[in-house]
Tab-separated table of C-alpha atoms and ligand atoms in Angstrom:
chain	number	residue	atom	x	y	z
R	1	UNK	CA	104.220	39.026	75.012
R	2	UNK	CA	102.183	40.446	77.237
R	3	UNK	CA	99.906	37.608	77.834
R	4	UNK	CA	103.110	35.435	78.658
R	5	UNK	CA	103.690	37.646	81.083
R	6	UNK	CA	100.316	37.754	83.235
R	7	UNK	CA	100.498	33.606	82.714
R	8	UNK	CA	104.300	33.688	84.493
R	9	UNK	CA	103.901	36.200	86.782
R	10	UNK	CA	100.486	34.051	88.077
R	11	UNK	CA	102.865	31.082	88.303
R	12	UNK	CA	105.402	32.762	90.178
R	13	UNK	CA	103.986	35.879	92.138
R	14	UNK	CA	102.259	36.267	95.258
R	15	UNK	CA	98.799	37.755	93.554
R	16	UNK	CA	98.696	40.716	95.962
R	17	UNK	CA	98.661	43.067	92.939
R	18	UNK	CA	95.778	44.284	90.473
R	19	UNK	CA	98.140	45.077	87.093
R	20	UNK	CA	97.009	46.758	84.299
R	21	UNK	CA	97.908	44.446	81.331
R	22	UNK	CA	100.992	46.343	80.174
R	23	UNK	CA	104.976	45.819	81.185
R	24	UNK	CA	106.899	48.703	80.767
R	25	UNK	CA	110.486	48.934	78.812
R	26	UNK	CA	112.371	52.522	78.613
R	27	UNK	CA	110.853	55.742	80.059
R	28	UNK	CA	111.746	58.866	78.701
R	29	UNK	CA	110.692	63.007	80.165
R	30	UNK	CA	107.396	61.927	81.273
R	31	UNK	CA	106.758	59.360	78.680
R	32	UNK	CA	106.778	55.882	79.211
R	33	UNK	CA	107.164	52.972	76.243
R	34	UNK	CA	106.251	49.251	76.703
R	35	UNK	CA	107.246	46.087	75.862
R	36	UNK	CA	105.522	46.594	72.165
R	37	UNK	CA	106.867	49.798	71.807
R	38	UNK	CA	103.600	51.635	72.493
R	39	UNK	CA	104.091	55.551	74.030
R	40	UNK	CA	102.632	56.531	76.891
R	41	UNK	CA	101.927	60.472	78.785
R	42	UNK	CA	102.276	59.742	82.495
R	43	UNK	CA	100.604	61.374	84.882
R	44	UNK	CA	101.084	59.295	87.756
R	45	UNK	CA	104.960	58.974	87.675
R	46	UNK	CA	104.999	55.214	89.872
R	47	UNK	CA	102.182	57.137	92.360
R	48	UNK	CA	104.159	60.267	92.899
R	49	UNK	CA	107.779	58.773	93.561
R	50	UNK	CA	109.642	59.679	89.739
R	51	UNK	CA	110.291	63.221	90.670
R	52	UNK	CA	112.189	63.880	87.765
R	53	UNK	CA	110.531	61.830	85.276
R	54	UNK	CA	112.503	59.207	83.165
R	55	UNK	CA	116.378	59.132	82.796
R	56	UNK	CA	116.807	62.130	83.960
R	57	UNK	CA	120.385	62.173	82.847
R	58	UNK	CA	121.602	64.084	85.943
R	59	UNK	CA	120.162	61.231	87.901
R	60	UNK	CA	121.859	58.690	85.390
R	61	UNK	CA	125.000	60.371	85.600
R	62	UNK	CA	125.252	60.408	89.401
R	63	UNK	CA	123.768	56.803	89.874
R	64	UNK	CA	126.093	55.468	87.247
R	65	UNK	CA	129.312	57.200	88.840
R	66	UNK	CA	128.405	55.644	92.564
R	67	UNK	CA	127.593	51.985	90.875
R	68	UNK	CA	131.327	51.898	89.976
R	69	UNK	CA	132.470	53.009	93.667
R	70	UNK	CA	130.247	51.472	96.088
R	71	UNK	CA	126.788	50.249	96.224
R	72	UNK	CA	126.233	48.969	100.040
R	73	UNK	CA	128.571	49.068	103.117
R	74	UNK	CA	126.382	49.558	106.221
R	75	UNK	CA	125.823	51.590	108.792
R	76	UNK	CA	128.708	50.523	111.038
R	77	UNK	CA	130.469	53.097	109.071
R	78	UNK	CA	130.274	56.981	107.905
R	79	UNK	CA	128.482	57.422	104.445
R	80	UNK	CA	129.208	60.868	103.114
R	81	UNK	CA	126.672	61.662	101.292
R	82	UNK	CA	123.954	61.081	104.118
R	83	UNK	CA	125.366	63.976	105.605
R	84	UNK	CA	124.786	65.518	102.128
R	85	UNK	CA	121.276	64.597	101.907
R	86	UNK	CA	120.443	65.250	105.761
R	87	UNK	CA	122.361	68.885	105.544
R	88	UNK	CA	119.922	69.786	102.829
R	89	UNK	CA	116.808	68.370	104.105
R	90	UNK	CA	117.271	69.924	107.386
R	91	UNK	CA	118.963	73.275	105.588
R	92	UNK	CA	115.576	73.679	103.805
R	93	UNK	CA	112.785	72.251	106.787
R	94	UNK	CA	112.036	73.207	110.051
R	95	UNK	CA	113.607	70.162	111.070
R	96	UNK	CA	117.109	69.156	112.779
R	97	UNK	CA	118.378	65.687	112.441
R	98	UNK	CA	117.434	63.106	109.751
R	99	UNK	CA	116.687	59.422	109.863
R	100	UNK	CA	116.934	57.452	106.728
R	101	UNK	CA	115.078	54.215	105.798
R	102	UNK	CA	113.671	52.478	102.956
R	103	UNK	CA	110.063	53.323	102.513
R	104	UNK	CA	106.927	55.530	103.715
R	105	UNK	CA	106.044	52.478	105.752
R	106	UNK	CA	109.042	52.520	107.365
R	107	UNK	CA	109.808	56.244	107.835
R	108	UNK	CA	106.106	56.236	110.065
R	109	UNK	CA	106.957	53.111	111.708
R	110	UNK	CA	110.105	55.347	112.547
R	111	UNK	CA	107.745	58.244	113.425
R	112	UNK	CA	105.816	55.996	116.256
R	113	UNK	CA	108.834	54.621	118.211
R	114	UNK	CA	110.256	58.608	118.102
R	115	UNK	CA	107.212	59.773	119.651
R	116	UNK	CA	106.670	56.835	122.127
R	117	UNK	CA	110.977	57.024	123.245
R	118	UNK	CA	110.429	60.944	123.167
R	119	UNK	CA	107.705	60.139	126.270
R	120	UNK	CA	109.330	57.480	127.966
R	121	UNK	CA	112.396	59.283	127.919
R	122	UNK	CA	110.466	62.732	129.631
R	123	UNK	CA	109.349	59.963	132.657
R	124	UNK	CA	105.926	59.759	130.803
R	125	UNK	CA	105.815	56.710	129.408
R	126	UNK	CA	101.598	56.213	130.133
R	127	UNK	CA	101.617	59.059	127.593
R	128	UNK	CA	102.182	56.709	124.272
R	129	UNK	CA	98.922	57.112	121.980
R	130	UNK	CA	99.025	58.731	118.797
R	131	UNK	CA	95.672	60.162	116.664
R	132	UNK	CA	95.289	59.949	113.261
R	133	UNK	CA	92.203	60.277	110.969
R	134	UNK	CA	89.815	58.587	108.793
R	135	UNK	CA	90.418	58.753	105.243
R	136	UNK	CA	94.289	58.374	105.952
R	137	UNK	CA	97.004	56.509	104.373
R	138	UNK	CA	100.305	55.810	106.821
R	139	UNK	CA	101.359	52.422	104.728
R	140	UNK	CA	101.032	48.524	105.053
R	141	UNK	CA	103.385	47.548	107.603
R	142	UNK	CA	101.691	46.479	111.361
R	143	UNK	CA	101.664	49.956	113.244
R	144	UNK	CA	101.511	51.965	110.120
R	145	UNK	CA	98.735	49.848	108.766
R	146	UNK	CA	96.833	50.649	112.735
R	147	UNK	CA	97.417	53.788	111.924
R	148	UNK	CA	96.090	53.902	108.613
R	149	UNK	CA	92.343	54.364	109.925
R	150	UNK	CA	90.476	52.809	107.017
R	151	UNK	CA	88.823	49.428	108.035
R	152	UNK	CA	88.941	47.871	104.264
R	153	UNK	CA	93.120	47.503	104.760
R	154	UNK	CA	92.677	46.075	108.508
R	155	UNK	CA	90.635	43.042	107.147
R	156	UNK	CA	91.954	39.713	108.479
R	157	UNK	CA	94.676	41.388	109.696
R	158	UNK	CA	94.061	42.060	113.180
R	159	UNK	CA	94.969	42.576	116.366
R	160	UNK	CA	96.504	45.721	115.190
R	161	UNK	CA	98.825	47.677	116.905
R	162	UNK	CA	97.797	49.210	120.695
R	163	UNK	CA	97.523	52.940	120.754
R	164	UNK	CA	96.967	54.366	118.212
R	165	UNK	CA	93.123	56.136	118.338
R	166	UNK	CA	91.060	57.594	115.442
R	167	UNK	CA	89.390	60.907	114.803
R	168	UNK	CA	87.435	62.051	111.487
R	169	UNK	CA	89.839	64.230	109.310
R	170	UNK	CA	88.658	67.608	109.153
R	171	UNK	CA	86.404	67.493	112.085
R	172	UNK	CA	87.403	69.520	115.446
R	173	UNK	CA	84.795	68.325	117.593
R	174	UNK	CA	85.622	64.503	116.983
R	175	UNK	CA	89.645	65.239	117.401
R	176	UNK	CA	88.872	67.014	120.599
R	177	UNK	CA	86.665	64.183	121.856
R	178	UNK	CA	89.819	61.800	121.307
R	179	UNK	CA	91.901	62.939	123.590
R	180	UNK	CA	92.518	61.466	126.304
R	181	UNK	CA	95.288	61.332	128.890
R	182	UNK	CA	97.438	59.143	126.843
R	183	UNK	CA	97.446	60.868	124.032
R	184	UNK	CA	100.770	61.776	122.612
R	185	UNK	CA	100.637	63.184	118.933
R	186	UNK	CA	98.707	63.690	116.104
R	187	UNK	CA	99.500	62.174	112.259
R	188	UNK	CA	98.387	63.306	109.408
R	189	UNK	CA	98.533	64.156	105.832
R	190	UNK	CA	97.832	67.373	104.205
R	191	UNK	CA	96.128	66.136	101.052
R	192	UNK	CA	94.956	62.613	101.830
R	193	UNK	CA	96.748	60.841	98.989
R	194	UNK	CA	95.536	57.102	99.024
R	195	UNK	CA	92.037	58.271	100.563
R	196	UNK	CA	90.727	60.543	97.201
R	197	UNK	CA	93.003	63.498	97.209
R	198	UNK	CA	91.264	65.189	100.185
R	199	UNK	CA	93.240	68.114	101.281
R	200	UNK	CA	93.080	69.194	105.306
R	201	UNK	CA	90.670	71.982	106.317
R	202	UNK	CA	93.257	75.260	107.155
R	203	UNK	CA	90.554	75.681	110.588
R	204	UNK	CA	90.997	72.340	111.040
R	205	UNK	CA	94.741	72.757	111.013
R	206	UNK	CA	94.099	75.065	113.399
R	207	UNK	CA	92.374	73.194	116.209
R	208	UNK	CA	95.379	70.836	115.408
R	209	UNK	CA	97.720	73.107	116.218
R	210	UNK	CA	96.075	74.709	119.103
R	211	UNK	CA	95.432	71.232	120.876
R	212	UNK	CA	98.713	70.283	120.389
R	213	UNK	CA	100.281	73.277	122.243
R	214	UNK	CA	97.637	73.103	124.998
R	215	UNK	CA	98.410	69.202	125.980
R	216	UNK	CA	102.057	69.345	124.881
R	217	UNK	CA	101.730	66.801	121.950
R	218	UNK	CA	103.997	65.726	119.181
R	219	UNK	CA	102.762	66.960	115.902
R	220	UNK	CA	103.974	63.914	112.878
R	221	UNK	CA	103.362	64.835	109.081
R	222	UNK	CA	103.466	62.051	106.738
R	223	UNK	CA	104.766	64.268	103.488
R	224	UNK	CA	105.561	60.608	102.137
R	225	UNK	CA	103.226	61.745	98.956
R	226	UNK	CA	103.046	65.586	99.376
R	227	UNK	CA	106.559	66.155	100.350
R	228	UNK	CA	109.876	66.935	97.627
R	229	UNK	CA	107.805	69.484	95.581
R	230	UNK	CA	104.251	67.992	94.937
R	231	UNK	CA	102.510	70.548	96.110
R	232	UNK	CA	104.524	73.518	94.724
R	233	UNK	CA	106.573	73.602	97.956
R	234	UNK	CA	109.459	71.624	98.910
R	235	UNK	CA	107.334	70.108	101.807
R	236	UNK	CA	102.992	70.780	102.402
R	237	UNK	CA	103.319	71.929	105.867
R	238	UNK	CA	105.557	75.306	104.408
R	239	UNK	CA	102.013	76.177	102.681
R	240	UNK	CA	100.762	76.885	106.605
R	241	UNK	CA	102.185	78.537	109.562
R	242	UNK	CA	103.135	75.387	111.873
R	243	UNK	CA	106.366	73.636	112.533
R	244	UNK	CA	106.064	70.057	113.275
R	245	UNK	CA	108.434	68.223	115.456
R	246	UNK	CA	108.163	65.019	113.046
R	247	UNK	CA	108.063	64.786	109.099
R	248	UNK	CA	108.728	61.691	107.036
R	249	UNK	CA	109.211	61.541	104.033
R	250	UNK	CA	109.962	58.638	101.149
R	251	UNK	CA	108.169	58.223	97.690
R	252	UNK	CA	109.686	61.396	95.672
R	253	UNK	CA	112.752	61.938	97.787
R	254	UNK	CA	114.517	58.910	95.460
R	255	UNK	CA	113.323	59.503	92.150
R	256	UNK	CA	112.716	56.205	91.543
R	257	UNK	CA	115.288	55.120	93.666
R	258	UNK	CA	113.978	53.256	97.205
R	259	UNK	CA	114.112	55.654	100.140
R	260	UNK	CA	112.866	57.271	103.282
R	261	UNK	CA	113.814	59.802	105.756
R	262	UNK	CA	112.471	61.104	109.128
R	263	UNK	CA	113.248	64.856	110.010
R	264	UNK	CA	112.847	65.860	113.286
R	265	UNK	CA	113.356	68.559	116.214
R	266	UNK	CA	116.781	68.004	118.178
R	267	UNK	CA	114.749	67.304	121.367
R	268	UNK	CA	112.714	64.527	119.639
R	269	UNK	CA	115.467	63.095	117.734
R	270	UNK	CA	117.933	62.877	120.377
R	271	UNK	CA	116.094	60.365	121.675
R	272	UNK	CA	116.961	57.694	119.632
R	273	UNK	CA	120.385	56.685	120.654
R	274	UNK	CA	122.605	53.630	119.377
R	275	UNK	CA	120.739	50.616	119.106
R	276	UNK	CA	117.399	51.897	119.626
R	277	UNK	CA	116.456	52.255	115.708
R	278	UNK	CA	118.045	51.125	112.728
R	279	UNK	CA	117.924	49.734	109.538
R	280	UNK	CA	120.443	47.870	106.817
R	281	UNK	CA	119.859	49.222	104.151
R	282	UNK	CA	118.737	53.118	105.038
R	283	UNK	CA	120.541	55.485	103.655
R	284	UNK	CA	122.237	53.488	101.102
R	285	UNK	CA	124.727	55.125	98.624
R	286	UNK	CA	122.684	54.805	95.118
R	287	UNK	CA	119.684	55.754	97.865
R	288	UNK	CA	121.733	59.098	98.661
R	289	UNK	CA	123.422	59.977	95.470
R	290	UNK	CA	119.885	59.748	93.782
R	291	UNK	CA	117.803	62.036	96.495
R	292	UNK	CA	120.920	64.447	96.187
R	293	UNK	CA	120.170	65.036	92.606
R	294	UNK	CA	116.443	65.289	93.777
R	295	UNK	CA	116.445	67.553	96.290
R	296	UNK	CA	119.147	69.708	94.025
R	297	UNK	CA	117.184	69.477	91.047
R	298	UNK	CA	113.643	70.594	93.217
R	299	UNK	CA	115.203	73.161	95.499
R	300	UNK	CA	116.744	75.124	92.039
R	301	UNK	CA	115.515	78.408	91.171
R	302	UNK	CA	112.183	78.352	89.883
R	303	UNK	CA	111.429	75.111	90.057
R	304	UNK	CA	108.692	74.890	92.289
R	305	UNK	CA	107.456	78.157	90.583
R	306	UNK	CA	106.480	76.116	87.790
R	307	UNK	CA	105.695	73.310	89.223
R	308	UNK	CA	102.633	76.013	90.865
R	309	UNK	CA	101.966	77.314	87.613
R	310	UNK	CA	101.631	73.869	85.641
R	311	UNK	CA	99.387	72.725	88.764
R	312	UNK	CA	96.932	75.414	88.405
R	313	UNK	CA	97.359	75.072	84.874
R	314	UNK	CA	96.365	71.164	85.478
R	315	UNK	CA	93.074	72.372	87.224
R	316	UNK	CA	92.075	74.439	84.693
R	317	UNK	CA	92.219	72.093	82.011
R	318	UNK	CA	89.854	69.634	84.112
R	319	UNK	CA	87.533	72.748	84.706
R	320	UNK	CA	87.329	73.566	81.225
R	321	UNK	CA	86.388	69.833	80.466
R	322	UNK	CA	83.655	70.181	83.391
R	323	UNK	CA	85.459	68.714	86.052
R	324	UNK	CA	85.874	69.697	89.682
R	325	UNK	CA	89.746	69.350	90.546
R	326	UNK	CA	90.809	69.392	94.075
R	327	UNK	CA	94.397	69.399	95.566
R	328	UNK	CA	97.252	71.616	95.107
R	329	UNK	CA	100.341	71.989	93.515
R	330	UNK	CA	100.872	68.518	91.138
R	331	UNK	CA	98.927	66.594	93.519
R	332	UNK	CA	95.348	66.723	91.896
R	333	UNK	CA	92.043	64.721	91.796
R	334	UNK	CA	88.924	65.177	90.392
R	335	UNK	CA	86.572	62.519	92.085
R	336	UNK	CA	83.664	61.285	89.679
R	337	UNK	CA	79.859	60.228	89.915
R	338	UNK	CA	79.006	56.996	91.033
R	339	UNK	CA	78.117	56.242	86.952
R	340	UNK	CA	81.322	56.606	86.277
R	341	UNK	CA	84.282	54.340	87.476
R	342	UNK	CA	87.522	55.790	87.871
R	343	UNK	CA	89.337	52.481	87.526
R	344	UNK	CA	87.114	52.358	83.872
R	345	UNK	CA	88.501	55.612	83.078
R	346	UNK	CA	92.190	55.186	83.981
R	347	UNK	CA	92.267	51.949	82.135
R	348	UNK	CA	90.544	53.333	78.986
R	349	UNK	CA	92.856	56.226	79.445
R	350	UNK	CA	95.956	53.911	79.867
R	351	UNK	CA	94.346	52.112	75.709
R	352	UNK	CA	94.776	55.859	74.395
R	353	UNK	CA	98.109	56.025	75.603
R	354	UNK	CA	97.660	58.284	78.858
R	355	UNK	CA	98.370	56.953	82.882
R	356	UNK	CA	96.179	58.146	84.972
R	357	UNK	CA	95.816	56.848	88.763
R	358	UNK	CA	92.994	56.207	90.960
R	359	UNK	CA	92.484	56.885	94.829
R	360	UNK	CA	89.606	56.992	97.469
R	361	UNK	CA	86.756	55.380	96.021
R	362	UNK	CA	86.440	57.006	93.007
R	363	UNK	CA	88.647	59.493	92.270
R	364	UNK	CA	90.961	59.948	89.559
R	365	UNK	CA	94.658	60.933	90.692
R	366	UNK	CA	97.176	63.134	88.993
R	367	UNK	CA	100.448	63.176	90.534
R	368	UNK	CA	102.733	63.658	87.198
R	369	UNK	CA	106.604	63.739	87.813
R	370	UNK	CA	107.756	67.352	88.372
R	371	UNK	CA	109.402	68.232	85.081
R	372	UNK	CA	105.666	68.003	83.530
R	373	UNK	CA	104.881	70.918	81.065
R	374	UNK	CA	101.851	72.781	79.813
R	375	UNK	CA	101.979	70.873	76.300
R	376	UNK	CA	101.611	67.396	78.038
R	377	UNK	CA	98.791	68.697	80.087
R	378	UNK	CA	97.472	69.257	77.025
R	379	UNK	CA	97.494	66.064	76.134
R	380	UNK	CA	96.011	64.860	78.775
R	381	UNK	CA	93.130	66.887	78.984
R	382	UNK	CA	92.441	66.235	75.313
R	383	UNK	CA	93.056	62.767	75.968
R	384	UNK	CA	90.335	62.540	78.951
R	385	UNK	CA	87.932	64.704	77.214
R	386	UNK	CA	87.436	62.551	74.406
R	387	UNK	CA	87.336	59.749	76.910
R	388	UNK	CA	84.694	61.292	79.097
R	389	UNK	CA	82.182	62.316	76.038
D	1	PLP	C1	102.539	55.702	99.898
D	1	PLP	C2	102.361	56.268	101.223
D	1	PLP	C3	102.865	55.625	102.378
D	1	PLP	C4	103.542	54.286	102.322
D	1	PLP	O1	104.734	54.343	101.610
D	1	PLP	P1	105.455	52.961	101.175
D	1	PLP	O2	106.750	53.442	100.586
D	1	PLP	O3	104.555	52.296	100.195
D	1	PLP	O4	105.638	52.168	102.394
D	1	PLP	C5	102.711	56.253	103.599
D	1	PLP	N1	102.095	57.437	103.698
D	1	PLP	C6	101.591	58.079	102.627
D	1	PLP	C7	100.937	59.405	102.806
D	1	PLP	C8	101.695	57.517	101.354
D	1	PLP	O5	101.170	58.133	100.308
């Protein structure tokens, strides 16, 4: 079966994908079967986007109800439960208008025209360049990909976009010597996700912050990995005292169900007036009616309580098997020594029956869906330790 498969998908797929030799069939909690009816533990939940784990029936039940109605009309006309999603999202961030689109790709490429309009519109329109930092992840399309600053994704790809300028994450002195005139904002993540699970400095945060006010710039988060929950708070930023005028968000916010947002301050969002942005398929019913039941089922009492609890839990567990976790919340990696390949490890681990990811350039990734417990981390860890011996 499963050697059909890899034959037929080489036939008919543009290779731009490294598979692990296994098709999935039904999921289930966090488990996961395949095509040969093999189980599966996964702690990687489609790299941090299923939320709520597998047929959640909530997320069934909702999905299934709006299939019947309506699927797709457009955004010529007033979609209900946009306002639904949006009125949450903004009732629960610092933020005050929302922006849906499809992806984290798109929800940043979002993020660059705000800040750029937000400029032009103030008479400033020399003031256009945005900073990000080495080690980050921003997504694939052109400006997102500039911004991503890692050189191994810019490979025959260039000329990237103009203006966009790079610092090294965690490092004051070389944010501080990027500056310039132009400059405009600063992106960034608060756990690298892509680049190894590296989570931001809280001094560094600081000179951030303190920069920003000082030359009046727009401070983007991408919480497209550590936002709905991962981190044991609905977004990363509420772990730190700073508001930012731009968050996007996309991966979790669907539960498995394609979507991205961009929540901003009135005075940046106003900006973008009729015409300026859009998209066809943002903020799509099944998109809404699914990050509804998200954002419900993650905002209900005590549910980022545990998902603290099972994320220190998590870290222990690697400890105890003589690992060094990093990361908060259910965002974890452990990164390994050069004699050891994490991509060996997560494919042994995926042989025993466990999904594991990989990030950086050798670290293993644990981004579980939300609705994890202590008895799977169990598993895990018993899983990997055997693996690791
Ligand atoms: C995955 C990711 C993206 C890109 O999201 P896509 O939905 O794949 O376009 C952007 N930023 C961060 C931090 C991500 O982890």
């Amino acid at each position: 079966m499963i050697n059909n498969l890899i034959q037929e998908e080489k036939k008919y797929l543009i290779g731009n994908y490294a598979r692990f030799p296994v098709a999935f069939e039904r999921g289930e909690g966090v488990y996961l079967y395949d095509t040969e009816g093999k189980k599966y533990l996964d702690m990687l939940a489609g790299i941090a986007v299923n939320t709520l784990g597998y047929s959640h029936p909530k997320l069934i039940k909702a999905l299934e109800e709006q299939i019947k109605k309506l699927i797709h009309v457009s955004n010529l006309f007033y979609i209900p439960p946009q306002i639904e999603v949006a009125k949450l999202l903004v009732e629960n961030t610092c933020g005050d208008k929302v922006f849906f689109c499809n992806s984290g790709a798109e929800a940043n490429e979002a993020a660059i025209k705000l800040v750029r309009k937000y400029f032009y519109d103030k008479g400033r329109p020399d003031k256009y360049e945005i900073i990000t930092f080495t080690g980050g992840f921003h997504g694939r399309t052109i400006g997102s990909l500039t911004a991503t600053a890692q050189p191994k994704y810019h490979e025959g790809f260039k000329p990237l976009l103009q203006g966009i300028r790079y610092a090294e994450f965690n490092n004051p002195e070389s944010l501080k010597e990027t500056i310039t005139d132009k400059t405009a904002a600063i992106m960034f993540e608060f756990i690298q996700g892509e680049g190894g699970i590296n989570p931001i400095d809280p001094q560094f945060l600081e000179t951030i912050k303190q920069i920003a006010k000082e030359k009046e710039l727009l401070i983007v988060v991408d919480e497209v990995q550590t936002g709905i929950g991962r981190t044991g708070k609905l977004f990363a930023y509420q772990h730190y005292d700073i508001e930012p005028d731009i968050i996007t968000s996309a991966k979790g916010l669907g539960g498995g169900v394609p979507v991205g947002a961009v929540i901003a301050k009135d005075e940046v969002a106003r900006v973008l007036t009729p015409g300026t942005h859009g998209s066809t398929f943002g903020g799509n019913y099944l998109a809404m009616v699914a990050a509804k039941v998200v954002l419900e089922e993650v905002l209900a009492e005590g549910f980022l309580t545990k998902v603290v609890e099972n994320g220190i839990y998590l870290k222990e567990g690697l400890r105890r098997i003589g690992l060094k976790p990093k990361g908060y919340g259910l965002m974890v990696g452990v990164d390994l020594p050069e004699s050891i390949s994490a991509k060996e490890i997560a494919k042994k681990a995926l042989e025993k029956g466990l999904i594991v990811g990989t990030a950086g350039t050798n670290t293993l990734r644990f981004v579980p869906p939300l609705i994890v417990e202590k008895n799977h981390i169990d598993e895990a860890i018993n899983i990997l330790e055997g693996l690791l011996k």
